[in-house]
Amino acid sequence: MARPVARRLAVLAVSAAVLSVGAAPPSAGKTEAPVTADEKVPVAVGYGGAVASVDADASAAGIEVLRKGGNAVDAAVATAAALGVTEPYSAGIGGGGYFVYYDAKSRTVHTIDGRETAPLTADENLFVENGQAVPFAEAVSSGLSVGTPGTPATWDAALDKWGSERLGTLLKPAERLARDGFTVDATFRSQTASNETRFRYFPDTAELFLPGGRLPVVGSTFKNPDLARTYEELGRKGVGALYRGRLARDIVDTVQEPPVDPASGWKARSGDLSLKDLSAYRTKRQAPTKTSYRGLDVYGMAPSSSGGTTVGEALNILEGTDLSKASDVQYLHRFIEASRISFADRGRWVGDPAFEDVPTKELLSQKYADSRACLIKDDAVLTSPVAPGDPRDPAACGTGGTAAPTTYEGDSTTHLTAADKWGNVVSYTLTIEQTGGSGITVPGRGFILNNELTDFSFTPANPAVHDPNLPGPGKRPRSSMSPTIVLDEHGRPVVALGSPGGATIITTVLQTLTGFLDRGLPLVDAIAAPRASQRNQTTTELEPGLWNSPLKARLEAIGHGFRQNPEIGATTGVQRLPNGKWLAAAETVRRGGGSAMVVRPVP
Ligand code: GLU
């Protein structure tokens, strides 16, 4: 197979090497000023390792760890813990996530599935009452939606396997941030505002996030001493303290009897999470998904996330078209149609593999993708919902079974990417599901519990066919999180990236990857490019940059229909440059812009 991407990246590598002549050698840099959180820039280039996240304090926490000799895994944990402070509505120890790790020594990719699990007492009627699905909003702000948190266990597993520092040390920057406070920005205030009504249902949440009964003021300092204490405790005792003992008891009590203000009138259903659920929780180590794409290997998260299989299938579908030569309209048309088709398959086939027979390998086969790609026409648009195919029995241009719409998923979460001077890389997406999770704070502990279980189908998406994403005892709800690492033909990293955004994560990662790998965009531009998201729905979502562009009318002329979405995703990534140099990249504008940092910047 031709290797245009690999070749182009090789050229890029050479020019970067030439450009770096005269720059500081990797060993220099003792005299630089310390990294401060004020340096919120969307792109940074330099040596010693890199971190990109949505938040400057969080990136700085990771950089601090790298500077002191920690590795990418250490930095990722420190950054994630700091995000639990500054992005408490998107991430934290009350949630879960997926950790993808590239080990430079062995040139191999590994993953940790730290997804939340349903209570052991759950069955497929978890969200059904009197034969009816519980209204979604009622399920969200309730104990019913809270899964056993996987984030602390993920940190523990990652450090145990690949880390070099103690958890207690790595939690220190976040603990400090929680105790001393961080500066409230417009995003934090607006996320609080959009949750204000339901936060007031839960007095502990209101007390923490609506200090003095009001929205936090932009520019003010926000402190969370309860969380500082919780981090200190986890650092001292290990994460087992969250899964057994007093803290576990506090979590269980909170879920079983959500501390709701009776005057609010909110009916906060209780959940059945128990001490047994917490003590039984285990992360899973499993093989990453692997997709060959234009001579590169794209590694992602296997089910229970649908990220790896869906991004992978779409890439395989797109592989038949030279996207580097396509016009903007052709590129977007192909991208939209590939997304549509792979979402049809995702809905039908992907669920927690501990409970479902998921054809992961077959979904990722080129043969299957080719059989699906042949549905795409240059001058027409597929009608959604497109029916799924049968990956175990690919039929040319065939669809098998009945179509089903894609169900709703939240739109918050956060992604971080870290690399170290040894060449190790972490791509880590973590979440508490909705922005603000369940809205329920564990009293006195400083963190919000997730509502991840609402990622399950409440009732079958398609009553005619088995839905692999119905709740079950200890089952993981299907995710869309797509932390990704791309390696070249020598097994060396090219780029690592990921995004929040519920099911739009998949299309954002796909669009950013193709923007970078095929369309020749620098990573920060591929991230900044206006996004489209098609998830096997009648219309495709467009950000304003595309909505207001002439491309929209040209795509409509082929038959595309659109609706507007003001903002999709918040990507971060790192790119390996030659000679130990890294480029970190984040959003330029979305969510107020992200924060890219390297240990020793070069001009
Ligand atoms: N809960 C979603 C998932 O696992 C992520 C939510 C989000 O990104 O907002 O796919």
XYZ file of C-alpha atoms and ligand atoms in Angstrom:
613
model
C 0.000 0.000 0.000
C 1.171 3.537 -0.750
C 2.347 5.433 2.265
C 1.690 9.068 1.554
C 1.227 10.018 5.177
C 4.326 8.275 6.418
C 6.298 9.941 3.642
C 4.896 13.370 4.327
C 5.594 13.051 8.038
C 9.142 11.998 7.275
C 9.603 15.188 5.263
C 8.081 17.188 8.094
C 10.454 15.512 10.499
C 13.430 16.448 8.363
C 12.399 20.073 8.077
C 11.757 20.261 11.806
C 15.214 18.808 12.396
C 16.754 21.428 10.142
C 14.831 24.153 11.878
C 15.950 22.970 15.253
C 19.656 23.417 14.452
C 20.962 26.029 16.826
C 18.141 25.546 19.287
C 18.831 24.556 22.865
C 20.123 21.001 23.118
C 17.987 18.603 25.120
C 20.270 18.886 28.129
C 20.122 22.664 28.359
C 17.516 24.605 30.222
C 18.522 24.793 33.872
C 18.131 28.521 33.779
C 14.599 28.757 32.425
C 11.872 30.408 34.392
C 9.507 27.930 36.020
C 6.372 27.145 34.115
C 3.487 29.147 35.437
C -0.166 28.664 34.910
C -0.413 32.113 33.326
C 1.139 30.800 30.161
C -2.062 29.571 28.569
C -1.046 28.964 25.000
C -2.513 26.481 22.505
C 0.792 25.304 21.109
C 4.232 24.762 22.589
C 7.395 23.186 21.201
C 10.454 22.015 23.067
C 12.327 19.363 24.977
C 12.009 17.387 28.171
C 8.416 16.297 27.611
C 5.053 17.919 26.982
C 1.577 18.172 28.422
C -1.617 19.424 26.812
C -4.905 19.804 28.672
C -7.798 22.223 28.740
C -6.420 24.039 31.741
C -3.157 25.864 32.460
C -2.955 24.899 36.130
C -3.446 21.261 35.205
C -0.842 21.297 32.428
C 1.547 23.049 34.806
C 1.020 20.277 37.370
C 2.092 17.700 34.786
C 5.051 19.783 33.679
C 6.159 20.156 37.293
C 6.250 16.375 37.581
C 8.199 15.968 34.321
C 10.648 18.652 35.349
C 11.359 16.781 38.566
C 12.150 13.601 36.659
C 8.757 11.916 36.544
C 7.603 10.125 33.420
C 4.555 10.640 31.185
C 2.381 8.366 33.323
C 3.293 10.282 36.474
C 2.583 13.550 34.671
C -0.752 12.284 33.375
C -1.891 11.346 36.882
C -0.802 14.705 38.298
C -2.546 16.542 35.463
C -5.713 14.473 35.848
C -5.799 15.140 39.580
C -5.427 18.857 38.943
C -8.241 18.714 36.376
C -10.347 17.227 39.178
C -9.853 20.561 40.941
C -10.154 23.064 38.102
C -12.559 21.051 35.895
C -14.663 19.451 38.621
C -17.722 19.322 36.339
C -15.882 17.255 33.736
C -13.510 15.009 35.635
C -12.552 13.813 39.056
C -12.295 10.908 41.430
C -16.060 10.458 41.287
C -15.836 9.395 37.632
C -14.062 7.114 35.182
C -12.084 7.083 31.967
C -9.729 5.375 29.564
C -5.935 5.558 29.722
C -3.828 4.724 26.669
C -0.079 4.409 27.150
C 2.798 4.083 24.697
C 5.866 2.472 26.186
C 8.962 3.778 24.429
C 11.242 0.950 25.483
C 9.099 -1.826 24.037
C 7.405 0.376 21.402
C 4.058 -1.042 22.425
C 0.684 0.474 23.324
C -1.307 -0.541 26.387
C -4.653 0.539 27.784
C -6.528 0.711 31.046
C -10.315 0.582 31.016
C -11.307 2.589 34.086
C -14.955 2.850 33.136
C -17.566 3.062 35.873
C -19.662 -0.042 36.468
C -23.337 -0.533 37.264
C -24.256 -1.893 40.694
C -24.119 -5.666 40.969
C -27.868 -5.607 41.546
C -28.611 -3.804 38.266
C -30.475 -5.428 35.413
C -31.725 -4.217 32.067
C -34.611 -2.471 33.754
C -32.361 -0.186 35.766
C -33.935 2.866 34.137
C -37.436 1.488 33.667
C -40.308 2.294 36.010
C -43.811 0.958 35.477
C -42.840 -0.152 32.007
C -41.594 3.319 31.058
C -38.095 4.719 30.732
C -37.268 7.128 33.539
C -37.142 10.664 32.065
C -33.524 11.330 31.153
C -33.109 14.528 33.180
C -34.543 12.839 36.264
C -32.109 9.967 35.896
C -29.128 12.292 35.488
C -29.480 14.147 38.807
C -30.031 11.065 40.899
C -28.284 8.238 42.666
C -29.610 5.879 40.012
C -27.104 7.108 37.435
C -24.001 6.821 39.620
C -21.591 4.065 38.627
C -18.687 2.813 40.726
C -15.914 5.338 40.092
C -12.973 4.036 38.101
C -10.658 7.038 38.080
C -8.770 6.444 41.339
C -8.254 2.785 40.401
C -7.012 3.890 36.969
C -4.363 6.108 38.520
C -3.354 3.307 40.804
C -3.121 0.757 37.985
C -1.191 3.113 35.700
C 1.322 4.036 38.395
C 1.681 0.477 39.517
C 2.539 -0.715 36.015
C 4.372 2.168 34.433
C 4.780 5.040 36.876
C 7.909 6.037 38.713
C 6.517 8.207 41.510
C 4.243 7.640 44.479
C 0.615 8.673 44.186
C 1.003 10.860 47.288
C 3.742 12.863 45.560
C 1.785 13.187 42.344
C -1.355 14.394 44.080
C 0.539 17.230 45.798
C 0.206 19.862 43.043
C -3.542 19.186 42.825
C -3.891 19.181 46.585
C -2.155 22.572 46.688
C -4.409 23.871 43.941
C -7.502 22.729 45.808
C -6.308 24.231 49.085
C -4.916 27.543 47.794
C -7.452 27.921 45.009
C -7.473 28.630 41.312
C -8.698 31.608 39.357
C -12.245 31.318 38.096
C -12.513 31.773 34.340
C -15.522 32.392 32.112
C -15.886 28.690 31.255
C -16.024 27.645 34.917
C -18.581 30.320 35.666
C -20.773 29.473 32.695
C -20.616 25.738 33.432
C -21.675 26.519 37.007
C -24.455 28.759 35.706
C -25.835 26.070 33.436
C -25.987 23.734 36.424
C -27.160 26.270 38.984
C -30.757 25.085 39.242
C -29.944 21.461 39.890
C -26.917 22.249 42.054
C -29.350 24.021 44.369
C -31.253 20.748 44.815
C -28.221 19.390 46.631
C -27.089 21.641 49.517
C -23.565 20.192 49.655
C -23.099 20.931 45.972
C -24.555 24.413 46.305
C -22.360 25.179 49.282
C -19.240 24.153 47.385
C -19.911 25.479 43.909
C -22.152 28.448 44.657
C -20.059 30.084 47.379
C -22.161 32.540 49.409
C -25.149 31.318 47.414
C -23.890 32.935 44.216
C -22.174 32.008 40.991
C -18.386 32.193 41.271
C -17.130 35.501 39.896
C -14.669 35.466 37.010
C -11.240 36.385 38.372
C -12.049 35.295 41.934
C -10.172 32.501 43.689
C -12.019 29.216 44.040
C -10.936 26.917 46.849
C -11.946 23.358 47.614
C -10.377 22.424 50.965
C -12.535 19.295 51.225
C -11.027 17.953 48.020
C -7.539 18.890 49.222
C -8.164 16.742 52.295
C -9.546 13.895 50.197
C -6.483 13.967 47.923
C -4.241 14.085 50.971
C -5.997 11.026 52.375
C -5.740 9.102 49.101
C -2.082 10.071 48.847
C -1.410 8.807 52.336
C -3.515 5.646 52.334
C -3.644 4.808 48.644
C -6.746 4.720 46.466
C -8.026 1.717 48.384
C -9.334 4.316 50.825
C -11.985 5.258 48.267
C -13.041 1.689 47.615
C -13.084 0.519 51.245
C -13.519 2.303 54.561
C -15.003 5.664 55.573
C -14.835 7.349 52.201
C -16.427 4.335 50.537
C -19.175 4.460 53.142
C -19.715 8.187 52.458
C -20.057 7.494 48.722
C -22.508 4.658 49.246
C -24.626 6.669 51.701
C -24.723 9.565 49.257
C -25.855 7.403 46.358
C -28.377 5.441 48.356
C -29.846 8.537 49.935
C -28.943 11.570 47.844
C -28.691 14.546 50.211
C -31.383 16.620 48.520
C -32.962 19.810 49.801
C -36.569 18.797 50.554
C -37.716 22.330 49.778
C -36.424 21.965 46.215
C -39.119 19.442 45.382
C -36.561 17.447 43.390
C -37.174 13.737 43.438
C -33.611 12.434 43.588
C -33.990 8.716 43.047
C -31.646 6.590 45.074
C -29.110 4.253 43.540
C -28.223 0.790 44.663
C -24.452 1.213 44.748
C -23.070 -0.736 47.700
C -19.829 -1.233 49.594
C -19.566 -4.511 47.757
C -19.663 -2.705 44.411
C -16.866 -0.420 45.479
C -14.647 -3.156 46.874
C -15.274 -5.360 43.821
C -14.291 -2.655 41.331
C -11.362 -3.500 39.053
C -9.899 -1.676 36.092
C -9.237 -3.763 33.019
C -6.075 -4.003 31.038
C -6.809 -5.015 27.522
C -5.283 -4.878 24.103
C -5.793 -1.566 22.304
C -7.636 -1.459 19.019
C -5.255 -1.186 16.090
C -6.043 0.168 12.652
C -3.536 0.476 9.840
C -4.036 3.785 8.146
C -1.869 4.904 5.255
C 1.185 3.134 6.593
C 0.639 4.236 10.187
C -0.861 2.319 13.092
C -3.701 3.997 14.936
C -4.215 2.658 18.455
C -7.366 3.309 20.457
C -9.607 2.078 23.199
C -11.328 -1.261 22.755
C -14.860 -1.847 24.078
C -16.344 -0.981 26.570
C -15.573 2.199 24.676
C -16.831 2.371 21.139
C -14.075 4.890 20.388
C -11.435 2.568 18.989
C -13.706 0.475 16.810
C -15.704 3.402 15.446
C -12.775 5.705 14.697
C -10.954 2.666 13.281
C -13.803 1.536 11.047
C -14.279 5.067 9.717
C -10.555 5.391 8.980
C -10.642 2.083 7.153
C -13.625 3.299 5.135
C -11.776 6.524 4.308
C -8.593 4.707 3.393
C -9.959 4.016 -0.089
C -10.013 7.730 -0.903
C -6.907 9.871 -1.193
C -8.067 12.594 1.159
C -4.919 14.613 0.594
C -6.084 15.266 -2.951
C -9.814 15.620 -2.307
C -11.482 19.033 -2.467
C -12.818 20.414 0.823
C -16.332 19.377 -0.204
C -15.284 15.852 -1.171
C -13.291 15.490 2.029
C -16.159 16.604 4.263
C -18.658 14.510 2.307
C -16.553 11.369 2.715
C -15.852 12.126 6.370
C -19.559 12.615 7.101
C -20.597 9.442 5.282
C -17.866 7.310 6.871
C -18.951 8.575 10.281
C -22.590 7.814 9.519
C -21.864 4.237 8.518
C -19.523 3.452 11.378
C -22.045 4.840 13.868
C -24.654 2.471 12.443
C -22.337 -0.413 13.289
C -21.367 0.999 16.642
C -24.995 1.148 17.751
C -25.665 -2.428 16.744
C -22.507 -4.173 17.857
C -20.655 -2.410 20.647
C -21.252 -2.881 24.356
C -19.335 -4.161 27.355
C -17.506 -7.258 26.055
C -17.794 -8.913 29.465
C -21.521 -9.179 28.702
C -21.802 -8.923 24.946
C -20.287 -10.785 22.052
C -18.627 -7.772 20.434
C -17.014 -8.374 17.016
C -14.131 -5.995 17.727
C -11.699 -7.607 15.320
C -14.225 -7.888 12.516
C -15.400 -4.283 12.911
C -11.802 -3.273 12.358
C -11.115 -5.449 9.340
C -10.340 -3.704 6.065
C -12.528 -6.217 4.269
C -15.525 -5.168 6.311
C -14.767 -1.477 5.866
C -14.508 -1.954 2.113
C -17.894 -3.659 2.068
C -19.353 -0.635 3.868
C -17.405 2.009 1.932
C -19.087 0.938 -1.242
C -22.338 2.441 0.100
C -20.845 5.919 -0.278
C -21.684 7.816 -3.459
C -19.990 11.001 -4.638
C -23.197 12.697 -5.672
C -25.706 11.501 -3.079
C -26.108 11.262 0.672
C -27.067 8.163 2.618
C -30.364 8.289 4.463
C -30.094 7.940 8.229
C -30.602 5.889 10.170
C -28.404 3.671 8.014
C -28.774 -0.006 8.896
C -25.805 -1.788 10.420
C -23.827 -4.337 8.456
C -22.705 -7.731 9.648
C -18.977 -7.563 10.339
C -18.809 -11.341 10.700
C -20.218 -11.811 7.252
C -19.329 -8.786 5.142
C -21.480 -8.440 2.056
C -20.477 -5.961 -0.610
C -22.476 -2.771 -0.105
C -24.676 -4.794 2.188
C -26.549 -3.700 5.226
C -27.993 -6.304 7.508
C -30.750 -5.830 10.012
C -32.773 -2.838 10.979
C -31.535 0.673 11.406
C -31.632 2.330 14.788
C -31.033 5.931 15.791
C -28.021 6.858 17.873
C -28.971 7.463 21.486
C -27.988 10.554 23.427
C -24.707 10.873 25.277
C -23.392 13.725 27.383
C -21.148 16.440 26.168
C -18.593 17.144 28.810
C -15.472 15.259 29.945
C -11.841 16.200 29.467
C -8.813 14.878 27.613
C -5.137 15.210 28.424
C -2.037 14.161 26.587
C 1.455 13.825 28.009
C 4.876 12.804 26.721
C 8.220 12.520 28.466
C 11.886 12.802 27.569
C 12.171 9.035 27.236
C 9.532 9.025 24.527
C 6.639 7.535 26.511
C 3.218 8.947 25.717
C -0.144 9.010 27.486
C -3.494 9.798 25.904
C -6.116 9.870 28.656
C -9.801 10.823 28.540
C -11.669 11.063 31.817
C -15.167 12.084 32.707
C -18.022 12.302 35.141
C -20.378 12.166 32.087
C -22.578 15.307 31.902
C -21.076 18.677 32.684
C -21.637 18.548 36.434
C -22.154 14.762 36.512
C -25.014 13.717 38.753
C -24.827 17.095 40.473
C -24.403 15.261 43.764
C -21.360 16.115 45.880
C -20.179 13.625 48.475
C -20.650 15.686 51.662
C -17.388 16.959 53.084
C -15.318 15.281 50.363
C -15.203 17.964 47.677
C -16.094 15.986 44.569
C -19.153 15.290 42.443
C -20.342 11.795 41.635
C -20.694 10.737 38.008
C -23.912 10.028 36.143
C -22.152 7.616 33.796
C -24.879 4.987 33.908
C -27.074 7.232 31.769
C -24.748 6.190 28.923
C -26.652 2.898 28.925
C -29.692 2.580 26.683
C -32.672 3.038 29.002
C -34.749 0.834 26.726
C -33.570 -0.941 23.557
C -32.554 1.553 20.846
C -34.154 -0.782 18.353
C -36.846 -3.034 19.823
C -36.431 -5.472 16.940
C -32.789 -6.275 17.710
C -30.700 -7.043 20.748
C -29.220 -3.816 22.164
C -25.678 -4.453 23.441
C -25.846 -1.393 25.655
C -28.628 -2.255 28.093
C -27.670 -2.152 31.783
C -26.515 -5.293 33.585
C -24.944 -6.218 36.931
C -21.436 -4.770 37.147
C -21.676 -3.861 33.463
C -19.836 -0.930 31.903
C -21.970 1.476 29.871
C -20.780 1.944 26.314
C -18.549 4.969 25.925
C -17.401 7.090 23.010
C -14.156 8.166 24.565
C -11.377 7.838 22.013
C -7.942 8.452 23.461
C -5.695 7.709 20.491
C -2.006 7.186 19.819
C -0.621 6.908 16.275
C 2.685 5.144 15.596
C 4.820 5.160 12.473
C 6.087 2.071 10.689
C 9.004 1.834 13.137
C 6.671 1.800 16.102
C 7.517 5.348 17.142
C 4.840 7.860 18.111
C 3.608 10.309 15.513
C 0.774 11.957 17.365
C -1.519 11.318 20.327
C -4.839 13.032 20.863
C -8.382 12.850 22.179
C -11.374 14.979 23.082
C -14.467 15.267 25.240
C -17.923 15.583 23.731
C -19.978 12.436 24.289
C -20.616 10.669 21.003
C -19.119 13.637 19.115
C -15.753 12.558 20.545
C -15.538 9.963 17.808
C -16.120 12.397 14.965
C -13.854 15.010 16.526
C -10.995 12.547 16.841
C -11.613 11.308 13.296
C -11.727 14.813 11.863
C -8.632 15.944 13.751
C -6.692 12.842 12.721
C -7.581 13.201 9.051
C -6.983 16.957 9.194
C -3.501 16.323 10.517
C -2.552 13.120 8.701
C -4.252 13.664 5.336
C -4.988 17.329 4.891
C -1.548 18.492 5.941
C -2.755 20.761 8.729
C -0.376 21.507 11.585
C -1.726 19.807 14.709
C -2.975 23.001 16.322
C -4.813 23.927 13.108
C -6.296 20.458 12.765
C -7.596 20.928 16.310
C -8.885 24.437 15.642
C -10.592 23.557 12.331
C -14.388 24.017 12.449
C -16.055 20.695 13.173
C -18.843 18.626 11.728
C -20.401 15.649 13.485
C -22.578 12.979 11.883
C -23.752 10.121 14.077
C -26.204 8.259 11.871
C -28.755 11.004 12.233
C -30.801 12.828 9.617
C -28.798 15.999 9.934
C -25.123 16.616 10.537
C -24.063 19.060 13.230
C -21.910 21.962 12.105
C -19.974 24.448 14.141
C -20.426 28.092 13.102
C -17.171 28.070 11.114
C -18.709 25.570 8.711
C -22.290 26.716 9.087
C -21.299 30.161 7.852
C -19.024 28.903 5.111
C -19.838 28.471 1.411
C -19.017 24.773 1.870
C -22.380 24.298 3.556
C -24.387 25.161 0.437
C -22.138 22.986 -1.692
C -22.669 20.040 0.623
C -26.404 20.739 0.694
C -26.381 20.538 -3.068
C -25.275 16.897 -2.738
C -28.121 16.256 -0.311
C -26.644 16.942 3.136
C -28.812 18.414 5.853
C -27.389 20.350 8.772
C -28.128 21.757 12.172
C -25.933 24.079 14.149
C -23.884 23.166 17.204
C -22.084 26.141 18.747
C -19.121 24.127 19.961
C -18.016 20.520 19.526
C -15.256 18.967 21.644
C -12.070 20.271 23.238
C -9.102 18.409 21.819
C -5.568 18.178 23.108
C -2.640 16.384 21.552
C 1.098 15.913 21.405
C 3.224 15.347 18.328
C 6.664 13.839 18.352
C 9.280 15.856 16.499
C 12.829 14.642 15.830
C 15.601 14.531 18.411
C 13.529 14.366 21.548
C 11.479 17.408 20.708
C 7.730 17.537 21.311
C 4.921 19.726 20.153
C 1.949 20.076 22.480
C -1.294 21.440 21.075
C -4.707 22.397 22.411
C -7.753 24.416 21.488
C -7.249 27.997 20.371
C -10.775 29.156 21.188
C -13.146 26.388 22.327
C -13.814 26.366 26.076
C -11.743 29.493 26.368
C -8.693 27.841 24.789
C -6.578 24.985 26.085
C -3.092 24.858 27.523
C -0.085 23.343 25.774
C 3.228 23.220 27.625
C 6.660 21.682 27.250
C 9.372 21.380 29.883
C 11.988 23.364 27.975
C 10.454 25.525 25.266
C 12.416 26.485 22.193
C 11.562 29.537 20.153
N -20.017 9.700 28.950
C -19.499 9.917 27.649
C -18.777 8.718 27.116
O -18.302 7.952 27.866
C -18.533 11.031 27.620
C -19.208 12.243 28.022
C -18.621 13.421 27.468
O -17.629 13.477 26.777
O -19.212 14.393 27.767
O -18.652 8.553 25.963
